Coordinates of C-alpha atoms in Angstrom, one line a residue:
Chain X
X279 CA 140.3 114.7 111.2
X280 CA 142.2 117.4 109.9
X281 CA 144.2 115.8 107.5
X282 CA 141.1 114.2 105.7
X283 CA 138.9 117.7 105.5
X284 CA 142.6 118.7 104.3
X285 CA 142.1 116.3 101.9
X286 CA 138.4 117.3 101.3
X287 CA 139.4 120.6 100.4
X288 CA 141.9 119.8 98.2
X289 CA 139.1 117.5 96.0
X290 CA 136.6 120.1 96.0
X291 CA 139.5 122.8 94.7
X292 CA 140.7 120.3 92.1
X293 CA 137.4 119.2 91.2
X294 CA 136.0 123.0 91.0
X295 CA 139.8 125.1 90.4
X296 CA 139.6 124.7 86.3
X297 CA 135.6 125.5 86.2
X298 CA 136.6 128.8 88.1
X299 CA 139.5 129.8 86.3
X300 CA 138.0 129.4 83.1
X301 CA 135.0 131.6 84.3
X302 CA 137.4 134.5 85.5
X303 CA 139.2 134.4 82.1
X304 CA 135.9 134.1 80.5
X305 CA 134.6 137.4 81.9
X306 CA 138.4 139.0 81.4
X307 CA 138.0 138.6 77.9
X308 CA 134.5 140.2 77.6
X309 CA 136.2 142.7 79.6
X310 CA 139.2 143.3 77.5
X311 CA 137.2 143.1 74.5
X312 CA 134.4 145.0 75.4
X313 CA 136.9 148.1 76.4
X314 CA 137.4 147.9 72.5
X315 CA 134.4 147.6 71.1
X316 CA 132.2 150.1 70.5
X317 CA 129.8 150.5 73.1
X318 CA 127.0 150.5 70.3
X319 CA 127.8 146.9 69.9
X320 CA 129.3 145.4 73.2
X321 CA 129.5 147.3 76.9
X322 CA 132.6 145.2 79.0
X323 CA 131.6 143.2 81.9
X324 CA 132.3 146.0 84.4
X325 CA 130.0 148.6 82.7
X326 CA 127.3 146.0 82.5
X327 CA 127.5 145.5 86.0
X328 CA 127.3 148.8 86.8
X329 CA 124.1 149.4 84.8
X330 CA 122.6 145.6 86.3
X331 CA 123.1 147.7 89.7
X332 CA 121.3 150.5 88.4
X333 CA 118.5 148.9 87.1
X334 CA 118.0 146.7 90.2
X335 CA 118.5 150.1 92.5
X336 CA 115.7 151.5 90.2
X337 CA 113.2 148.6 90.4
X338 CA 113.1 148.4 86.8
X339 CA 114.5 144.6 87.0
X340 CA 113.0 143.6 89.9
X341 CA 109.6 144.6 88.2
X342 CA 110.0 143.2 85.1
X343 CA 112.1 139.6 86.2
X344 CA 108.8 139.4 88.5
X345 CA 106.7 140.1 85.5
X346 CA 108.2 137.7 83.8
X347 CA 108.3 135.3 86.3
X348 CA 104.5 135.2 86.8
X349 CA 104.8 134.6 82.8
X350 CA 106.6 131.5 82.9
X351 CA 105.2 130.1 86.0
X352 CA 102.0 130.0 85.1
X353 CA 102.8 128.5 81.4
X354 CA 105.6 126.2 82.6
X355 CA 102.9 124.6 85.6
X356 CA 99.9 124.7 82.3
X357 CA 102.1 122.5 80.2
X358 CA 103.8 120.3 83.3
X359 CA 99.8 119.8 84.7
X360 CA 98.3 119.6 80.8
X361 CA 100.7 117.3 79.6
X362 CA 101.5 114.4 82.1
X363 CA 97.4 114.6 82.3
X364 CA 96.9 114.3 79.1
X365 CA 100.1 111.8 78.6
X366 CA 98.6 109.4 81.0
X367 CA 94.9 109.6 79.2
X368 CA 96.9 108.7 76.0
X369 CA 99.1 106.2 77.4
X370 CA 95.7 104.4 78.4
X371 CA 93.7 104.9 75.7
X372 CA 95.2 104.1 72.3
X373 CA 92.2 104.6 69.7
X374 CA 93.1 108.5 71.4
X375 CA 96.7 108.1 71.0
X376 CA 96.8 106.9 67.3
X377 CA 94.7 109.5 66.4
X378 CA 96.3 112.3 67.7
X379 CA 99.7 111.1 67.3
X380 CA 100.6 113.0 64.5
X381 CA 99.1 116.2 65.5
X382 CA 101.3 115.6 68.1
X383 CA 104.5 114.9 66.3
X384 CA 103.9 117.4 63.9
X385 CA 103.6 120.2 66.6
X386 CA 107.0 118.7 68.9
X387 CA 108.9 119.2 65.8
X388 CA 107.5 122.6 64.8
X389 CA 109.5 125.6 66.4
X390 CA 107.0 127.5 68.6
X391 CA 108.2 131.0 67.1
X392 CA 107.0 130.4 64.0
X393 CA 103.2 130.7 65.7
X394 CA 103.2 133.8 67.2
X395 CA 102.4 136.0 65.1
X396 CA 99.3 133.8 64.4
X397 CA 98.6 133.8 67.7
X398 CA 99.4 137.7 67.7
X399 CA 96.6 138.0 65.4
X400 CA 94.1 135.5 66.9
X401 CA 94.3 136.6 70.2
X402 CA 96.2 140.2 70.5
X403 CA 98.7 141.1 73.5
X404 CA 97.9 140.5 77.3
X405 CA 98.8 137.9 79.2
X406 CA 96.7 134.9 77.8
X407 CA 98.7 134.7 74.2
X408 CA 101.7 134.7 76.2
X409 CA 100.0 132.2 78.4
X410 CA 99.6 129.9 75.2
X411 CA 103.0 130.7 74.0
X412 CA 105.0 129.5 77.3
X413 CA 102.6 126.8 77.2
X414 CA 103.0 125.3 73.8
X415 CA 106.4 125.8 74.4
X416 CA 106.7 123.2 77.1
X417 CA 103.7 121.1 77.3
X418 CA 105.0 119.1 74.3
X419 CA 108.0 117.4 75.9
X420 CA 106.5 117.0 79.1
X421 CA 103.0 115.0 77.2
X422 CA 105.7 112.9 74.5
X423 CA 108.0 112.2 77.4
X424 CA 105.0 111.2 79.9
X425 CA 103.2 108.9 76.9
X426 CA 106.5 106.7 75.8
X427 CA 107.7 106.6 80.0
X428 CA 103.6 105.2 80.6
X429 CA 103.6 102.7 77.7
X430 CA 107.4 101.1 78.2
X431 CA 106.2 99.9 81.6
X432 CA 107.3 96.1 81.9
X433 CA 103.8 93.5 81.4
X434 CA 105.8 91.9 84.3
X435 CA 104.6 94.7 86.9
X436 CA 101.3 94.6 85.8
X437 CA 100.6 91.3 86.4
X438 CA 102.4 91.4 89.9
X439 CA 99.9 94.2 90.7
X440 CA 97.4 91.5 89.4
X441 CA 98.2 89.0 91.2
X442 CA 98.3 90.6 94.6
X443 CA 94.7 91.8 93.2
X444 CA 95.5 95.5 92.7
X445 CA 91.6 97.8 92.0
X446 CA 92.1 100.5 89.7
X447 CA 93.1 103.0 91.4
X448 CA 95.6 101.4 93.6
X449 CA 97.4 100.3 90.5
X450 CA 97.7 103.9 89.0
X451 CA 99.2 105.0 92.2
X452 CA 101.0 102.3 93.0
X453 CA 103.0 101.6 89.9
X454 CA 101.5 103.5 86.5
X455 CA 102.3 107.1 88.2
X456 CA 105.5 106.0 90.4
X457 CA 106.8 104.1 87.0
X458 CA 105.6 107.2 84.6
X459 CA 107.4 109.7 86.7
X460 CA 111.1 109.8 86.2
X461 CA 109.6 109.8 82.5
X462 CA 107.7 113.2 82.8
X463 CA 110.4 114.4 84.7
X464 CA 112.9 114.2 81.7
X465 CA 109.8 116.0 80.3
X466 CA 109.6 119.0 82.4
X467 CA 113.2 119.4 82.6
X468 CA 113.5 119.9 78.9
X469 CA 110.3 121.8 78.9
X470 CA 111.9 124.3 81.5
X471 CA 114.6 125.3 78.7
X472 CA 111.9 125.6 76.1
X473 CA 108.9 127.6 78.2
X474 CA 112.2 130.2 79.3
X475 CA 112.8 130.6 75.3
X476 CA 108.7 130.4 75.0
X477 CA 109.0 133.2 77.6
X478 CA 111.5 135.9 76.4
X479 CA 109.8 135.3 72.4
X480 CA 106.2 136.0 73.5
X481 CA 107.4 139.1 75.3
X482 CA 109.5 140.1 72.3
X483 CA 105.9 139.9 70.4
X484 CA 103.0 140.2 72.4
X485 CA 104.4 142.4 75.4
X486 CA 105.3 145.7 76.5
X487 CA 107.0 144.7 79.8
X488 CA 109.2 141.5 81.3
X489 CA 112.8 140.7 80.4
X490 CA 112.3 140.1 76.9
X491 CA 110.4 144.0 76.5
X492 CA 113.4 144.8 78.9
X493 CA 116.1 143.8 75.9
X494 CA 113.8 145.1 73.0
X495 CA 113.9 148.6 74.5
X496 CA 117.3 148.4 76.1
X497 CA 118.6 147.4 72.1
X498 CA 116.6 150.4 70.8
X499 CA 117.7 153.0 72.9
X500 CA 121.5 152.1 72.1
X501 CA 121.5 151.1 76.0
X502 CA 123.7 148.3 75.3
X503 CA 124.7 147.8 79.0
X504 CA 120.8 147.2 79.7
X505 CA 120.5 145.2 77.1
X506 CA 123.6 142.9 78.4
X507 CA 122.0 143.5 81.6
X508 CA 119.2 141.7 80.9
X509 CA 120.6 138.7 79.0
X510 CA 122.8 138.4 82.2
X511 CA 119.9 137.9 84.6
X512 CA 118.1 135.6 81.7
X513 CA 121.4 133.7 81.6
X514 CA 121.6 133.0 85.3
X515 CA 117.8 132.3 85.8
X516 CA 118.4 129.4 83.0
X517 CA 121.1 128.1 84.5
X518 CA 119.3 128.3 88.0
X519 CA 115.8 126.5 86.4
X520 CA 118.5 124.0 84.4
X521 CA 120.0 122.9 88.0
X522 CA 116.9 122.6 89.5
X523 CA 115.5 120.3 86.5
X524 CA 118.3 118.0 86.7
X525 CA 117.6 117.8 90.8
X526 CA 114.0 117.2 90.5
X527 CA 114.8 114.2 87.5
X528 CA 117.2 112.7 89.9
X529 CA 114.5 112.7 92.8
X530 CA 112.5 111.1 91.5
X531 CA 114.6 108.9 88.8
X532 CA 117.3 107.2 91.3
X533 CA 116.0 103.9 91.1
X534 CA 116.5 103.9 87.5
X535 CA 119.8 102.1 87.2
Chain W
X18 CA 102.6 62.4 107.9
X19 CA 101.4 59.9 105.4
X20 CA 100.2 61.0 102.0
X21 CA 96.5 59.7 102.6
X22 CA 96.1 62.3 105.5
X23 CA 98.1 65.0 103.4
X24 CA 95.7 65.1 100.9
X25 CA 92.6 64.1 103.1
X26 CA 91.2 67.4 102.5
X27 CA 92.9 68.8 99.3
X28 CA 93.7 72.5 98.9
X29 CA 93.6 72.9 95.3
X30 CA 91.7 70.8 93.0
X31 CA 92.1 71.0 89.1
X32 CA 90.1 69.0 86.7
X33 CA 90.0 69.0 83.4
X34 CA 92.8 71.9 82.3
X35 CA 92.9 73.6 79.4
X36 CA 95.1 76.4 77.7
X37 CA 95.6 77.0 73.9
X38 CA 97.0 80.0 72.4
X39 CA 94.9 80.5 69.2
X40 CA 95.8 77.3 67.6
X41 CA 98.3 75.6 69.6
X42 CA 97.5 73.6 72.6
X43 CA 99.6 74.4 75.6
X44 CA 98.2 71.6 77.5
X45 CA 95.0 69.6 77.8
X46 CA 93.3 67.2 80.5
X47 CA 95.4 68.4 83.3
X48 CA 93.8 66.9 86.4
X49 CA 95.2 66.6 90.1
X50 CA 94.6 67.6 93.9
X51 CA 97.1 69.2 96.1
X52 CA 97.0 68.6 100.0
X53 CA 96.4 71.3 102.2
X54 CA 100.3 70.8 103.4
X55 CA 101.6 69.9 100.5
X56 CA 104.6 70.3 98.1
X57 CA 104.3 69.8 94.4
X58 CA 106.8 70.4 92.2
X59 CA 106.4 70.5 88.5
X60 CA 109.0 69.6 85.9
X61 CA 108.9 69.9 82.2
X62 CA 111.1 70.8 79.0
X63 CA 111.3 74.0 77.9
X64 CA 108.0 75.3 76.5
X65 CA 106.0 72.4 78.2
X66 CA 103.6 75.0 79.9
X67 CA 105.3 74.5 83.1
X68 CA 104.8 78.6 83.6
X69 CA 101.4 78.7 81.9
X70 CA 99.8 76.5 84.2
X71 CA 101.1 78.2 87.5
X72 CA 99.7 81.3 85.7
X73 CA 95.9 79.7 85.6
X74 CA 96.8 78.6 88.9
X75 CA 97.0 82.5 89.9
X76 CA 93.7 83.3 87.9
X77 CA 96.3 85.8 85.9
X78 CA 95.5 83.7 82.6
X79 CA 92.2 82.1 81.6
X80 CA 92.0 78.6 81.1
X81 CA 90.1 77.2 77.9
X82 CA 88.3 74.3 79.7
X83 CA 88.2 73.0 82.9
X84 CA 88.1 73.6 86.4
X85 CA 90.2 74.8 89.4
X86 CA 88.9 75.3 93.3
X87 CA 90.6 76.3 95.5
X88 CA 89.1 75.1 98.6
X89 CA 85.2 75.6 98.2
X90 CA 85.5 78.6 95.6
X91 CA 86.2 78.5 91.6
X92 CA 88.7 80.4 90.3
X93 CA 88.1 82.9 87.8
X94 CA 90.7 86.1 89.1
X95 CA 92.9 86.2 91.2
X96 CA 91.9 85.3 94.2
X97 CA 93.1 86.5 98.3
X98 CA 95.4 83.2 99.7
X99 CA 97.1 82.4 96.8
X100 CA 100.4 84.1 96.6
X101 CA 103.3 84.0 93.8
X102 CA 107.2 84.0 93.8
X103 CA 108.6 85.0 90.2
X104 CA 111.5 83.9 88.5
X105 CA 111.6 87.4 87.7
X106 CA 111.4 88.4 91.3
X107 CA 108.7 91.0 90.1
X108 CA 109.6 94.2 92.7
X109 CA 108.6 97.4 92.2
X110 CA 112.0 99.2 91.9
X111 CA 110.6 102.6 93.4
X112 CA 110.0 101.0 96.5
X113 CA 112.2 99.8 99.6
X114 CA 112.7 96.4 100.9
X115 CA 109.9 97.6 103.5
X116 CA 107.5 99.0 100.9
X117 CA 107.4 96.2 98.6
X118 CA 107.2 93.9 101.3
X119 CA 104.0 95.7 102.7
X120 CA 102.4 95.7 99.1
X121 CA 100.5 92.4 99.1
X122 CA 99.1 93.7 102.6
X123 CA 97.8 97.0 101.5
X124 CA 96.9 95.3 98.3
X125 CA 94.6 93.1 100.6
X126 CA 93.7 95.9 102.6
X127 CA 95.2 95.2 105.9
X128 CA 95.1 97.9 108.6
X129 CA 98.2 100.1 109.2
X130 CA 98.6 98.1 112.6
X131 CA 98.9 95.2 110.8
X132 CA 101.6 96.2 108.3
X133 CA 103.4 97.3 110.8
X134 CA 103.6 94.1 113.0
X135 CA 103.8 91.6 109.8
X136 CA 106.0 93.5 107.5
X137 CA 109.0 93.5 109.5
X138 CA 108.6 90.0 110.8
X139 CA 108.3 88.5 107.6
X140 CA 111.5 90.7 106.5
X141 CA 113.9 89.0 109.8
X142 CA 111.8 85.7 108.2
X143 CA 113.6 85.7 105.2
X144 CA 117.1 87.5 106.6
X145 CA 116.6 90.8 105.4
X146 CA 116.5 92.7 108.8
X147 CA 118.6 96.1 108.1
X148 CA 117.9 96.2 105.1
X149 CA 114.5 97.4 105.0
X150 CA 115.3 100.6 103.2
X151 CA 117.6 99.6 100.4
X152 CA 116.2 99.7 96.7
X153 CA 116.2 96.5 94.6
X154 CA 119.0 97.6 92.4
X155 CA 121.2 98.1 95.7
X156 CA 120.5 94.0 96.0
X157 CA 121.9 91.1 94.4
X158 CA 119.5 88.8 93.3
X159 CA 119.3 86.4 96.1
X160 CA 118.0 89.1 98.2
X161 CA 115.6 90.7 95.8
X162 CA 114.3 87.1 95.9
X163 CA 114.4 87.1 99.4
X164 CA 112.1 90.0 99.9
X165 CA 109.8 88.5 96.8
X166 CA 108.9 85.7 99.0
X167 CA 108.5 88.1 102.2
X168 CA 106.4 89.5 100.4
X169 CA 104.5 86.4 99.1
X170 CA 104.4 85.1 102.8
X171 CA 103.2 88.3 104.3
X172 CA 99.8 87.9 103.0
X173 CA 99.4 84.7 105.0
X174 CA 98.5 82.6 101.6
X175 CA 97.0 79.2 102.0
X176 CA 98.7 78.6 98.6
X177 CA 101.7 79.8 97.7
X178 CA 102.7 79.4 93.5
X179 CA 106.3 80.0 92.7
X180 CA 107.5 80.2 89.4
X181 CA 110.9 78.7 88.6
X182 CA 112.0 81.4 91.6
X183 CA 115.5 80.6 92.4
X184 CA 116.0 80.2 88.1
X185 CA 117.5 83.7 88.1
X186 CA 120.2 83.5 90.8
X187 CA 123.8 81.9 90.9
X188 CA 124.6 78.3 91.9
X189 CA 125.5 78.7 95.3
X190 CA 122.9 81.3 96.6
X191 CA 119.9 79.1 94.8
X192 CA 121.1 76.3 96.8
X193 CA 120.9 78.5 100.0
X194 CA 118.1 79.8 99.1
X195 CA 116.6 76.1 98.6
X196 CA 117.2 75.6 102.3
X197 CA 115.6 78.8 103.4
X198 CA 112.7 78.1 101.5
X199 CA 112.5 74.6 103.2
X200 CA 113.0 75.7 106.6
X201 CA 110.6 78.5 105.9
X202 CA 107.9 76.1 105.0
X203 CA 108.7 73.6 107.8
X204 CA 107.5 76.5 110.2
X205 CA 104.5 76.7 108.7
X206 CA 103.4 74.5 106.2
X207 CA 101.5 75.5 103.4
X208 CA 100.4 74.0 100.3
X209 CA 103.1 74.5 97.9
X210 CA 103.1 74.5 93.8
X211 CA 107.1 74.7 92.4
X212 CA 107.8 75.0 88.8
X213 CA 111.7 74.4 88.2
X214 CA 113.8 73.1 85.6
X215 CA 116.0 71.9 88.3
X216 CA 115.4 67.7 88.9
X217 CA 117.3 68.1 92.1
X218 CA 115.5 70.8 93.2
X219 CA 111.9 69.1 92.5
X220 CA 112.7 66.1 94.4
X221 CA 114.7 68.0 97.4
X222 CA 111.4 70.0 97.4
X223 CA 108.3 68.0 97.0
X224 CA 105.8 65.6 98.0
X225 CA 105.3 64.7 94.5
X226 CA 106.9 65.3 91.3
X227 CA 104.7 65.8 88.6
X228 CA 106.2 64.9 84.9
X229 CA 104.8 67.1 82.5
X230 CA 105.1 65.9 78.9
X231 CA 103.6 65.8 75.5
X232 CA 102.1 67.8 72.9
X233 CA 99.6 69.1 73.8
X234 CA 101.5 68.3 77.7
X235 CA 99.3 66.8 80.9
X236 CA 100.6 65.2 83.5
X237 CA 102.3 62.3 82.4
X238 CA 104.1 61.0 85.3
X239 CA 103.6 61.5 88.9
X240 CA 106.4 60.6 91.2
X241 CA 105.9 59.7 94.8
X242 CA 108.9 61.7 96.8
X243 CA 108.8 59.4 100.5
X244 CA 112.0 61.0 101.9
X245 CA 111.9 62.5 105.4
X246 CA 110.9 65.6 106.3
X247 CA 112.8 68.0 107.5
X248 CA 114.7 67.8 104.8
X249 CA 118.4 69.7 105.0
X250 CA 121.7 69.2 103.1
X251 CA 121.9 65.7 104.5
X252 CA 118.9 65.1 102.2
X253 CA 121.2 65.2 99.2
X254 CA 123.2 62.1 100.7
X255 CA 120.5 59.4 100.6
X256 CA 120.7 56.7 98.1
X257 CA 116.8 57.0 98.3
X258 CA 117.8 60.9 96.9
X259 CA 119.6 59.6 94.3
X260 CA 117.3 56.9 93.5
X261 CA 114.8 59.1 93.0
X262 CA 116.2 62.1 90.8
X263 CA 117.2 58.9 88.6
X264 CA 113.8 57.9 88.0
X265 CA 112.4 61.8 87.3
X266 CA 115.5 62.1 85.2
X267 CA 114.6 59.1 83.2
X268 CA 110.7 60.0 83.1
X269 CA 112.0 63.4 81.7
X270 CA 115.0 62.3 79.3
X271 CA 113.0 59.8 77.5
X272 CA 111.1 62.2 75.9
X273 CA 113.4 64.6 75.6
X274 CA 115.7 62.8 73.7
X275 CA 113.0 62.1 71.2
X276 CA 112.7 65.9 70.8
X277 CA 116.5 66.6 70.2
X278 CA 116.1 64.0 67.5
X279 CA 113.2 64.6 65.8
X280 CA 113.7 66.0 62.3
X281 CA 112.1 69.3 62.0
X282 CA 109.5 69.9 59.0
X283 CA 109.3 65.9 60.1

C-alpha cells in the first residue's frame, strides 16, 4: 500500500518536476530582468505582485475581471447558442448552406479587429458593440465546426435510425445532435480563445472599464506593474477557459476513437 | 417440421421484384415466399444485389416494380416486426451496450417498464451480461455484433433481415457466432432472411438456399437444405453437409467462372 502511493508520488513528481522547475526559472528570469529594466518598460515579478495585491485589496480588479466577465459570457454563450443553431439549420438545408457559404468563409478568415472601428461607428460604445464583437469573434468556429461535424455523419446511421423507424425528432436527438456534438465542441473550444481576444480588443475600443480599459489606463499612466497586473490575471483566466475547453471536448468526444 | 407445413402460411411474400439504379438493372422478376419459421439464406457474386434486395426487404430502398407483403400488409417503409443485423454492425458509438440495445424499443415506443425487463434479457441472450456499459469501441467486433442482434431481437421481430452480419469479424469468432445465432433462433423461431458470401454458412444456416445469378440477377436456383434441425458443429460432419455445399458451390461457380473469363469491352 505504501510502497505503491510511494510509487504514485514518485510518477506524479516526475511527470509534473520539469513543468515546475521551468515555471520557477521562468518567473526568476522576469525577476532578474525586470530588476534591470526600467520600470517604464518592465516591473519584475515581485513588484507586479505587489501591485496585483493592491489592486484586488482596492476592488479595482475584482470590479473590472467581473465587468469583463459579464462581457465574454454573454458573447461567448451568443456565438456557442447562435452558431450550433444555426450550424445544424445549415447542415440540413443546403440551398441555405451553398448560399451563404462564402459569407461564411470570407468572415472565418477575416480577423475580427479589423471591424471595430466599423462597428465603433455603427453602433458607438456600451455594451451591445462589445456584445457583437465577442460574438463574431467566436460564433464562427463554433457554426463551421458544427456544419462540417453535422454533414460527415456516416449514411450508415441514418439508415439504422430508418430501419428501426426513427420520426423526426427522435432522430435529431438520438443521433444528428449526439453525432454533431464532439464537432461543436472543438468549436467552442477554439471559440473560447477567440471571444477572450474578442474580449480584451472591444474593451481596448469601445469601453471605459474591464481588463482591457484596465491595461489601456494602467499603460498610460506609466503604471507598468498594473499593466503586468492585468495581463497576469488575463493570462491565467485563458489558461483556466483553455483547460476547461479541452475537458468539455473530451466529455462529450470520448467515444471518438 | 416438413417444408409444406413451414411455409403453410408464409411470412413474407415477394412477387415480381424490381430494382434498377438509373440504367442498370440490379435485378428483375424476383419472386418467392418465406415460411413463418423459416431460414433463407441468399448467395450471390459480388455485386449480384444480394444487399439490395435485403434493403427492399427493410422498406429502406424502393423497389421499381413489384410487390412484397409481409403478412397481410404491403411494404412501402419500414415497417414494426422486421428487424436488421448489418455487416456493418450499425451502433451508435455514443451509446452503451445497454443504450443501443434499448434503441429499437424506444424507437417502437415501448414503455420504460418494458425496456427495462427486455433490454437486459436480450443482452445475457446474446452473452453480453456485464457489459452493459462498455462503448462499442471498447468491443471487438464479435461483441459489437453481438449486441447488434440484441438489439435486432429486442423488438420481438416476426422477420429478422441480416445482411452478410458475421462478414466483418475473424474466422473463429464468425464460426461462434454462427452457432449462437443458431441456437438463438432454435429458441424461438423466426422467419429468417441471410445474405452471406459464405456457401458453408448458407447451407449450415437455411431451409433453402437461394442462387442468385444473372444480369439483371433473380433467383436462379433454389436449393432444398433437408438436414436436421438443431443443427450444431456435428452438422458440419454429414456427407449430406457436404453433398450439399457441393451442389450450391457448383450452382454458384458455373457462372462465376464465366465472369472471370469473359473479356471486358466483350
Amino acid at each position: 500500500m505504501r510502497e505503491s502511493s510511494g510509487s504514485a508520488a514518485a510518477y506524479h513528481l516526475g511527470r509534473h518536476l520539469p513543468f515546475a522547475l521551468s515555471l520557477a526559472g521562468g518567473l526568476a528570469l522576469w525577476e532578474l530582468v525586470g530588476r534591470e529594466s526600467s520600470p517604464a518598460f518592465l516591473v519584475p515579478f515581485s513588484t507586479t505582485m505587489e501591485r496585483l495585491w493592491e489592486l484586488l485589496v482596492g476592488g479595482t480588479l475584482v470590479a473590472e475581471t467581473l465587468d469583463s466577465a459579464g462581457l465574454f459570457a454573454t458573447g461567448f454563450l451568443l456565438s456557442v447558442v447562435v452558431g450550433i443553431a444555426a450550424g445544424l439549420v445549415l447542415a440540413r438545408v443546403q440551398v441555405l448552406r451553398v448560399a451563404l457559404e462564402p459569407y461564411i468563409m470570407i468572415l472565418y478568415a477575416t480577423p475580427m479587429v479589423a471591424l471595430i472601428p466599423f462597428i465603433l461607428s455603427l453602433m458607438g460604445f456600451g455594451f451591445i458593440p462589445k456584445v457583437l464583437v465577442v460574438f463574431l469573434f467566436g460564433v464562427f468556429p463554433v457554426l463551421y465546426n458544427t456544419v462540417e461535424g453535422a454533414r460527415s455523419i456516416k449514411p450508415e446511421m441514418l439508415e439504422v435510425a430508418r430501419s428501426f423507424r426513427s420520426g423526426e425528432r427522435a432522430l435529431w436527438r438520438d443521433v444528428m445532435l449526439p453525432y454533431t456534438l464532439p464537432f461543436a465542441m472543438t468549436g467552442i473550444r477554439l471559440a473560447i480563445g477567440r471571444c477572450l481576444v474578442g474580449m480584451v480588443a472591444a474593451e481596448f475600443f469601445l469601453s471605459s472599464n474591464g481588463l482591457g480599459q484596465l491595461i489601456m489606463s494602467a499603460s498610460q499612466n506609466f503604471d507598468t506593474g498594473g499593466l503586468f497586473a492585468a495581463i497576469t490575471v488575463i493570462c491565467l483566466i485563458g489558461v483556466g477557459l483553455m483547460r476547461l475547453g479541452f475537458a468539455l471536448e473530451s466529455r462529450f468526444a470520448h467515444w471518438r476513437k | 417440421m416438413s417444408s409444406a407445413e413451414t411455409n403453410a402460411a408464409a411470412r413474407i411474400r415477394v412477387r415480381g421484384l424490381a430494382k434498377r439504379y438509373g440504367a442498370f438493372e440490379v435485378f428483375r422478376d424476383v419472386a418467392f415466399d418465406v415460411g413463418q419459421r423459416e431460414v433463407v439464406t441468399i448467395v450471390g457474386a459480388s455485386g449480384c444485389g444480394k444487399t439490395t434486395l435485403l434493403r427492399c426487404l427493410d422498406g429502406l430502398l424502393p423497389a421499381d416494380g413489384g410487390e412484397i407483403w409481409i403478412d397481410a400488409q404491403r411494404l412501402a417503409a419500414p415497417i414494426a416486426g422486421v428487424a436488421m443485423v448489418f455487416q456493418h454492425f450499425g451502433l451508435f458509438p455514443w451509446k452503451t451496450v445497454y443504450d443501443n440495445v434499448a434503441y429499437g424499443l424506444r424507437m417502437a415506443g415501448a414503455s420504460r417498464e418494458e425496456i427495462g425487463r427486455r433490454v437486459p434479457h436480450f443482452i445475457a441472450l446474446v452473452g453480453l451480461a456485464g457489459f452493459e456499459q462498455a462503448y462499442p469501441y471498447q468491443m471487438s467486433g464479435g461483441m459489437q455484433q453481438r449486441c447488434g442482434l440484441a438489439r435486432a431481437l429486442a423488438i420481438d421481430p416476426a422477420v429478422l433481415l441480416m445482411d452478410e452480419p458475421f462478414a466483418a469479424v475473424d474466422a473463429q469468432t464468425r464460426e461462434i457466432l454462427q452457432f449462437e445465432l443458431l441456437r438463438i433462433w432454435e429458441g424461438k423461431p423466426t422467419s429468417m432472411i441471410f445474405v452471406t458470401h459464405s456457401i458453408e454458412e448458407a447451407v449450415l444456416m437455411g431451409d433453402r438456399v437461394f442462387v442468385l445469378k444473372g444480369r439483371p440477377s433473380r433467383v436462379a436456383e433454389t436449393i432444398a437444405i433437408d438436414l436436421p434441425r438443431p443443427r450444431t458443429r456435428a452438422t458440419l460432419r454429414l456427407p449430406r453437409f457436404a453433398e450439399l455445399r457441393e451442389r450450391v458451390w457448383s450452382t454458384l461457380m458455373s457462372e462465376a467462372r464465366q465472369a472471370e473469363f469473359q473479356l471486358s469491352g466483350g
